[in-house]
PDB file of C-alpha atoms in Angstrom:
ATOM      1  CA  MET F  45     -25.749  70.141 250.847  1.00 40.00           C
ATOM      2  CA  ALA F  46     -26.928  67.722 248.485  1.00 44.00           C
ATOM      3  CA  THR F  47     -30.590  68.183 247.260  1.00 42.00           C
ATOM      4  CA  MET F  48     -33.072  66.254 244.369  1.00 41.00           C
ATOM      5  CA  THR F  49     -35.457  68.363 242.651  1.00 41.00           C
ATOM      6  CA  THR F  50     -37.368  68.806 239.910  1.00 38.00           C
ATOM      7  CA  GLN F  51     -37.410  72.473 238.815  1.00 47.00           C
ATOM      8  CA  VAL F  52     -34.648  74.315 238.584  1.00 55.00           C
ATOM      9  CA  ARG F  53     -35.291  77.983 237.476  1.00 60.00           C
ATOM     10  CA  GLY F  54     -35.801  77.372 233.405  1.00 66.00           C
ATOM     11  CA  LEU F  55     -36.121  73.339 233.347  1.00 76.00           C
ATOM     12  CA  PRO F  56     -39.029  71.168 232.102  1.00 75.00           C
ATOM     13  CA  TYR F  57     -41.146  69.925 235.425  1.00 77.00           C
ATOM     14  CA  GLY F  58     -43.678  67.460 236.097  1.00 79.00           C
ATOM     15  CA  ARG F  59     -40.884  64.316 233.533  1.00 84.00           C
ATOM     16  CA  PRO F  60     -37.588  63.212 234.059  1.00 84.00           C
ATOM     17  CA  LEU F  61     -35.215  65.405 232.842  1.00 90.00           C
ATOM     18  CA  THR F  62     -32.162  64.818 229.367  1.00 89.00           C
ATOM     19  CA  ASN F  63     -29.132  65.228 228.601  1.00 87.00           C
ATOM     20  CA  ALA F  64     -30.157  68.429 226.781  1.00 86.00           C
ATOM     21  CA  ASP F  65     -31.844  70.011 230.189  1.00 87.00           C
ATOM     22  CA  LEU F  66     -29.484  69.664 231.750  1.00 86.00           C
ATOM     23  CA  ASP F  67     -27.234  71.961 229.396  1.00 84.00           C
ATOM     24  CA  SER F  68     -29.762  74.301 229.490  1.00 83.00           C
ATOM     25  CA  ILE F  69     -28.607  74.957 232.223  1.00 83.00           C
ATOM     26  CA  PRO F  70     -26.278  78.124 232.767  1.00 78.00           C
ATOM     27  CA  ASP F  71     -23.249  77.955 234.869  1.00 75.00           C
ATOM     28  CA  ASP F  72     -24.535  79.427 238.236  1.00 75.00           C
ATOM     29  CA  GLY F  73     -21.125  77.819 240.585  1.00 70.00           C
ATOM     30  CA  HIS F  74     -23.492  74.789 241.603  1.00 75.00           C
ATOM     31  CA  ARG F  75     -22.642  70.932 240.444  1.00 79.00           C
ATOM     32  CA  TYR F  76     -25.682  69.836 238.218  1.00 86.00           C
ATOM     33  CA  GLU F  77     -25.243  65.997 237.512  1.00 83.00           C
ATOM     34  CA  LEU F  78     -28.238  63.952 236.223  1.00 89.00           C
ATOM     35  CA  ILE F  79     -28.952  60.154 237.474  1.00 89.00           C
ATOM     36  CA  ASP F  80     -32.207  58.194 235.754  1.00 91.00           C
ATOM     37  CA  GLY F  81     -33.811  61.298 234.769  1.00 91.00           C
ATOM     38  CA  VAL F  82     -33.550  63.105 238.390  1.00 88.00           C
ATOM     39  CA  LEU F  83     -31.168  66.157 238.968  1.00 89.00           C
ATOM     40  CA  ILE F  84     -28.370  66.146 242.112  1.00 85.00           C
ATOM     41  CA  VAL F  85     -27.652  69.643 242.647  1.00 85.00           C
ATOM     42  CA  SER F  86     -24.915  70.074 244.773  1.00 82.00           C
ATOM     43  CA  PRO F  87     -22.481  72.969 246.340  1.00 80.00           C
ATOM     44  CA  ALA F  88     -18.771  72.975 245.679  1.00 81.00           C
ATOM     45  CA  PRO F  89     -16.241  71.723 247.329  1.00 86.00           C
ATOM     46  CA  ARG F  90     -14.679  73.028 250.608  1.00 89.00           C
ATOM     47  CA  LEU F  91     -11.223  73.249 250.823  1.00 92.00           C
ATOM     48  CA  ARG F  92     -10.540  70.546 252.185  1.00 93.00           C
ATOM     49  CA  HIS F  93     -12.678  68.922 249.703  1.00 94.00           C
ATOM     50  CA  GLN F  94     -10.062  70.373 246.903  1.00 94.00           C
ATOM     51  CA  ARG F  95      -7.146  69.781 248.840  1.00 96.00           C
ATOM     52  CA  VAL F  96      -8.022  65.556 248.602  1.00 97.00           C
ATOM     53  CA  SER F  97      -8.429  65.987 245.120  1.00 97.00           C
ATOM     54  CA  MET F  98      -5.384  67.741 244.039  1.00 97.00           C
ATOM     55  CA  ARG F  99      -3.415  65.647 246.862  1.00 98.00           C
ATOM     56  CA  LEU F 100      -4.734  62.554 244.949  1.00 98.00           C
ATOM     57  CA  SER F 101      -4.465  63.519 241.729  1.00 98.00           C
ATOM     58  CA  VAL F 102      -0.882  64.171 241.821  1.00 98.00           C
ATOM     59  CA  VAL F 103      -0.211  60.670 243.582  1.00 98.00           C
ATOM     60  CA  LEU F 104      -2.719  59.107 241.112  1.00 98.00           C
ATOM     61  CA  PHE F 105      -0.883  61.243 237.078  1.00 98.00           C
ATOM     62  CA  ASN F 106       2.775  60.469 238.328  1.00 98.00           C
ATOM     63  CA  ALA F 107       1.529  56.680 238.703  1.00 98.00           C
ATOM     64  CA  CYS F 108      -0.622  56.020 235.295  1.00 97.00           C
ATOM     65  CA  PRO F 109       0.133  55.842 232.416  1.00 97.00           C
ATOM     66  CA  ASP F 110       1.207  57.352 228.714  1.00 97.00           C
ATOM     67  CA  ASP F 111      -2.271  56.614 227.070  1.00 97.00           C
ATOM     68  CA  ILE F 112      -4.720  56.914 230.297  1.00 98.00           C
ATOM     69  CA  GLU F 113      -6.234  60.177 231.763  1.00 97.00           C
ATOM     70  CA  VAL F 114      -7.023  61.464 235.036  1.00 98.00           C
ATOM     71  CA  LEU F 115      -9.666  64.672 235.282  1.00 98.00           C
ATOM     72  CA  ALA F 116     -11.249  66.129 237.974  1.00 96.00           C
ATOM     73  CA  ALA F 117     -14.670  67.874 237.955  1.00 93.00           C
ATOM     74  CA  PRO F 118     -16.035  69.441 237.377  1.00 90.00           C
ATOM     75  CA  PHE F 119     -15.906  66.808 233.809  1.00 95.00           C
ATOM     76  CA  ASP F 120     -19.051  65.538 232.713  1.00 96.00           C
ATOM     77  CA  VAL F 121     -19.589  61.453 232.529  1.00 98.00           C
ATOM     78  CA  VAL F 122     -22.529  61.073 230.390  1.00 97.00           C
ATOM     79  CA  LEU F 123     -23.717  57.306 230.902  1.00 97.00           C
ATOM     80  CA  ALA F 124     -27.145  57.801 228.994  1.00 96.00           C
ATOM     81  CA  GLY F 125     -29.557  60.239 227.547  1.00 94.00           C
ATOM     82  CA  ASP F 126     -30.474  60.796 231.275  1.00 94.00           C
ATOM     83  CA  THR F 127     -27.375  60.337 233.169  1.00 94.00           C
ATOM     84  CA  THR F 128     -24.629  62.886 233.138  1.00 96.00           C
ATOM     85  CA  MET F 129     -22.504  62.729 236.534  1.00 96.00           C
ATOM     86  CA  GLN F 130     -19.196  64.490 238.140  1.00 95.00           C
ATOM     87  CA  PRO F 131     -16.932  62.209 240.201  1.00 97.00           C
ATOM     88  CA  ASP F 132     -14.550  64.578 241.928  1.00 96.00           C
ATOM     89  CA  LEU F 133     -11.985  62.582 239.955  1.00 98.00           C
ATOM     90  CA  ILE F 134     -12.072  59.830 237.005  1.00 98.00           C
ATOM     91  CA  VAL F 135      -9.701  57.819 235.228  1.00 98.00           C
ATOM     92  CA  THR F 136      -9.341  57.075 231.574  1.00 98.00           C
ATOM     93  CA  ARG F 137      -7.964  55.767 228.264  1.00 98.00           C
ATOM     94  CA  THR F 138      -7.084  59.350 226.829  1.00 98.00           C
ATOM     95  CA  GLU F 139      -8.393  57.814 223.582  1.00 98.00           C
ATOM     96  CA  HIS F 140     -12.680  57.868 225.135  1.00 98.00           C
ATOM     97  CA  LEU F 141     -12.065  61.503 225.683  1.00 98.00           C
ATOM     98  CA  THR F 142     -13.587  64.205 224.223  1.00 97.00           C
ATOM     99  CA  GLU F 143     -13.478  67.668 223.755  1.00 97.00           C
ATOM    100  CA  ARG F 144     -16.633  68.760 226.037  1.00 94.00           C
ATOM    101  CA  ASN F 145     -16.999  65.304 228.146  1.00 97.00           C
ATOM    102  CA  LEU F 146     -16.141  61.309 228.262  1.00 98.00           C
ATOM    103  CA  PRO F 147     -19.694  59.478 226.787  1.00 98.00           C
ATOM    104  CA  VAL F 148     -18.218  56.144 228.361  1.00 98.00           C
ATOM    105  CA  ALA F 149     -17.496  55.003 231.779  1.00 98.00           C
ATOM    106  CA  PRO F 150     -14.476  55.835 232.537  1.00 98.00           C
ATOM    107  CA  LEU F 151     -12.497  53.267 234.354  1.00 98.00           C
ATOM    108  CA  LEU F 152     -12.411  54.110 237.509  1.00 98.00           C
ATOM    109  CA  ALA F 153     -14.238  57.206 239.017  1.00 98.00           C
ATOM    110  CA  ILE F 154     -13.376  58.228 242.926  1.00 98.00           C
ATOM    111  CA  GLU F 155     -16.060  60.328 244.858  1.00 97.00           C
ATOM    112  CA  ILE F 156     -14.562  61.999 248.114  1.00 97.00           C
ATOM    113  CA  LEU F 157     -16.982  62.007 250.866  1.00 94.00           C
ATOM    114  CA  SER F 158     -18.650  64.614 252.398  1.00 90.00           C
ATOM    115  CA  ARG F 159     -21.491  65.307 254.366  1.00 86.00           C
ATOM    116  CA  SER F 160     -24.091  66.642 251.387  1.00 81.00           C
ATOM    117  CA  THR F 161     -22.492  64.447 248.866  1.00 84.00           C
ATOM    118  CA  ARG F 162     -22.114  60.848 251.750  1.00 89.00           C
ATOM    119  CA  THR F 163     -25.313  58.973 250.285  1.00 87.00           C
ATOM    120  CA  PHE F 164     -24.886  59.888 246.976  1.00 87.00           C
ATOM    121  CA  ASP F 165     -21.973  59.065 246.252  1.00 91.00           C
ATOM    122  CA  LEU F 166     -21.723  55.984 248.256  1.00 93.00           C
ATOM    123  CA  LEU F 167     -25.391  54.235 246.772  1.00 92.00           C
ATOM    124  CA  LEU F 168     -27.226  56.330 243.606  1.00 92.00           C
ATOM    125  CA  LYS F 169     -23.777  57.022 242.497  1.00 94.00           C
ATOM    126  CA  LYS F 170     -22.241  53.682 243.159  1.00 96.00           C
ATOM    127  CA  ASP F 171     -24.949  52.178 241.869  1.00 96.00           C
ATOM    128  CA  ARG F 172     -24.983  53.997 238.764  1.00 96.00           C
ATOM    129  CA  LEU F 173     -21.704  53.564 237.910  1.00 97.00           C
ATOM    130  CA  ALA F 174     -21.758  49.794 238.388  1.00 97.00           C
ATOM    131  CA  ARG F 175     -24.810  49.708 236.769  1.00 96.00           C
ATOM    132  CA  ALA F 176     -23.584  51.583 233.811  1.00 97.00           C
ATOM    133  CA  GLY F 177     -19.832  49.592 233.583  1.00 97.00           C
ATOM    134  CA  CYS F 178     -17.653  51.418 234.984  1.00 98.00           C
ATOM    135  CA  PRO F 179     -14.676  49.046 236.424  1.00 98.00           C
ATOM    136  CA  HIS F 180     -12.889  50.364 239.444  1.00 98.00           C
ATOM    137  CA  TYR F 181     -15.299  52.982 242.107  1.00 98.00           C
ATOM    138  CA  TRP F 182     -13.168  54.662 245.123  1.00 98.00           C
ATOM    139  CA  VAL F 183     -14.798  56.444 248.116  1.00 98.00           C
ATOM    140  CA  VAL F 184     -12.242  58.610 250.076  1.00 98.00           C
ATOM    141  CA  ASP F 185     -13.515  59.062 253.047  1.00 97.00           C
ATOM    142  CA  PRO F 186     -11.291  62.903 254.903  1.00 96.00           C
ATOM    143  CA  ASP F 187     -12.248  62.459 257.453  1.00 94.00           C
ATOM    144  CA  GLU F 188     -10.603  59.510 258.842  1.00 95.00           C
ATOM    145  CA  PRO F 189      -9.372  59.772 256.411  1.00 97.00           C
ATOM    146  CA  SER F 190     -10.070  56.316 254.329  1.00 97.00           C
ATOM    147  CA  ILE F 191     -10.727  54.366 250.970  1.00 98.00           C
ATOM    148  CA  THR F 192     -12.491  51.973 249.640  1.00 98.00           C
ATOM    149  CA  ALA F 193     -12.037  50.515 246.484  1.00 98.00           C
ATOM    150  CA  TRP F 194     -14.110  49.069 245.074  1.00 98.00           C
ATOM    151  CA  SER F 195     -14.401  47.086 241.392  1.00 98.00           C
ATOM    152  CA  LEU F 196     -16.759  45.557 239.608  1.00 97.00           C
ATOM    153  CA  GLY F 197     -18.085  41.958 239.228  1.00 94.00           C
ATOM    154  CA  ASP F 198     -20.171  40.378 238.652  1.00 91.00           C
ATOM    155  CA  GLY F 199     -22.429  43.119 237.020  1.00 89.00           C
ATOM    156  CA  ASP F 200     -21.810  44.426 241.370  1.00 94.00           C
ATOM    157  CA  TYR F 201     -18.984  46.314 243.232  1.00 97.00           C
ATOM    158  CA  VAL F 202     -17.455  44.407 245.265  1.00 97.00           C
ATOM    159  CA  VAL F 203     -13.683  45.417 247.910  1.00 98.00           C
ATOM    160  CA  ALA F 204     -11.096  45.247 246.473  1.00 97.00           C
ATOM    161  CA  ALA F 205      -8.712  46.808 248.786  1.00 98.00           C
ATOM    162  CA  GLU F 206      -9.091  49.232 251.677  1.00 98.00           C
ATOM    163  CA  ALA F 207      -6.963  51.107 254.357  1.00 98.00           C
ATOM    164  CA  THR F 208      -7.209  53.844 256.632  1.00 98.00           C
ATOM    165  CA  GLY F 209      -4.855  56.351 258.121  1.00 97.00           C
ATOM    166  CA  ASP F 210      -1.628  55.477 257.426  1.00 97.00           C
ATOM    167  CA  ARG F 211      -1.843  51.304 256.211  1.00 98.00           C
ATOM    168  CA  PRO F 212      -0.899  51.696 253.225  1.00 97.00           C
ATOM    169  CA  PHE F 213      -3.695  51.808 249.872  1.00 98.00           C
ATOM    170  CA  ALA F 214      -1.912  49.233 246.689  1.00 98.00           C
ATOM    171  CA  VAL F 215      -4.064  48.387 243.862  1.00 98.00           C
ATOM    172  CA  THR F 216      -2.745  47.254 240.233  1.00 97.00           C
ATOM    173  CA  ASP F 217      -5.837  48.025 238.711  1.00 96.00           C
ATOM    174  CA  PRO F 218      -6.467  49.659 236.688  1.00 97.00           C
ATOM    175  CA  PHE F 219      -3.083  50.646 237.308  1.00 98.00           C
ATOM    176  CA  PRO F 220      -0.076  50.333 239.670  1.00 98.00           C
ATOM    177  CA  VAL F 221      -0.774  52.356 243.045  1.00 98.00           C
ATOM    178  CA  ALA F 222       0.269  52.460 246.247  1.00 98.00           C
ATOM    179  CA  PHE F 223      -0.473  55.025 249.089  1.00 98.00           C
ATOM    180  CA  ALA F 224      -1.392  56.181 253.253  1.00 98.00           C
ATOM    181  CA  PRO F 225      -4.791  58.241 253.003  1.00 98.00           C
ATOM    182  CA  SER F 226      -3.394  60.312 255.851  1.00 97.00           C
ATOM    183  CA  ASP F 227      -0.981  61.524 252.440  1.00 96.00           C
ATOM    184  CA  LEU F 228      -3.649  63.195 250.836  1.00 97.00           C
ATOM    185  CA  VAL F 229      -4.560  65.030 254.347  1.00 94.00           C
ATOM    186  CA  LEU F 230      -1.469  66.192 255.362  1.00 76.00           C
TER     187      LEU F 230
END
């Protein structure tokens, strides 16, 4: 279960955390994200989540233009000095990437819902990505299966497309792509 905490071995206690604090955490198999100075800790994703991630990565990779890359977590997206996220998938211009992270908001951030991350993905992460100016945010629910795509308009996300089961999902931004949510959970 994803949890918010202020104390992990070796981290300072009693103040908002920074990206420098996050860098000091050893790699222990958990996913550590920092949103507005608050540490979010999630367990490694389960098999179903990873299968959806891989299948969606392939769909996006095959559709994206040459100057755009699709990357799967873990890969840091640094939105501020107190905010480093690891969306399940990101889509960004190749020129914006560094060897270590993406220091700007991606063109598209995608989260694959699980019981342990659902609330964070639908509320906290969605809000923080909107504030950072991420133009597109998608959420995939492998249990339904469904996908909802939001586009940023006037500082907030509005639904741009959604589909469930075998119904086609199609968008034109950040590039044209179409598939059915059921294709991701075969």
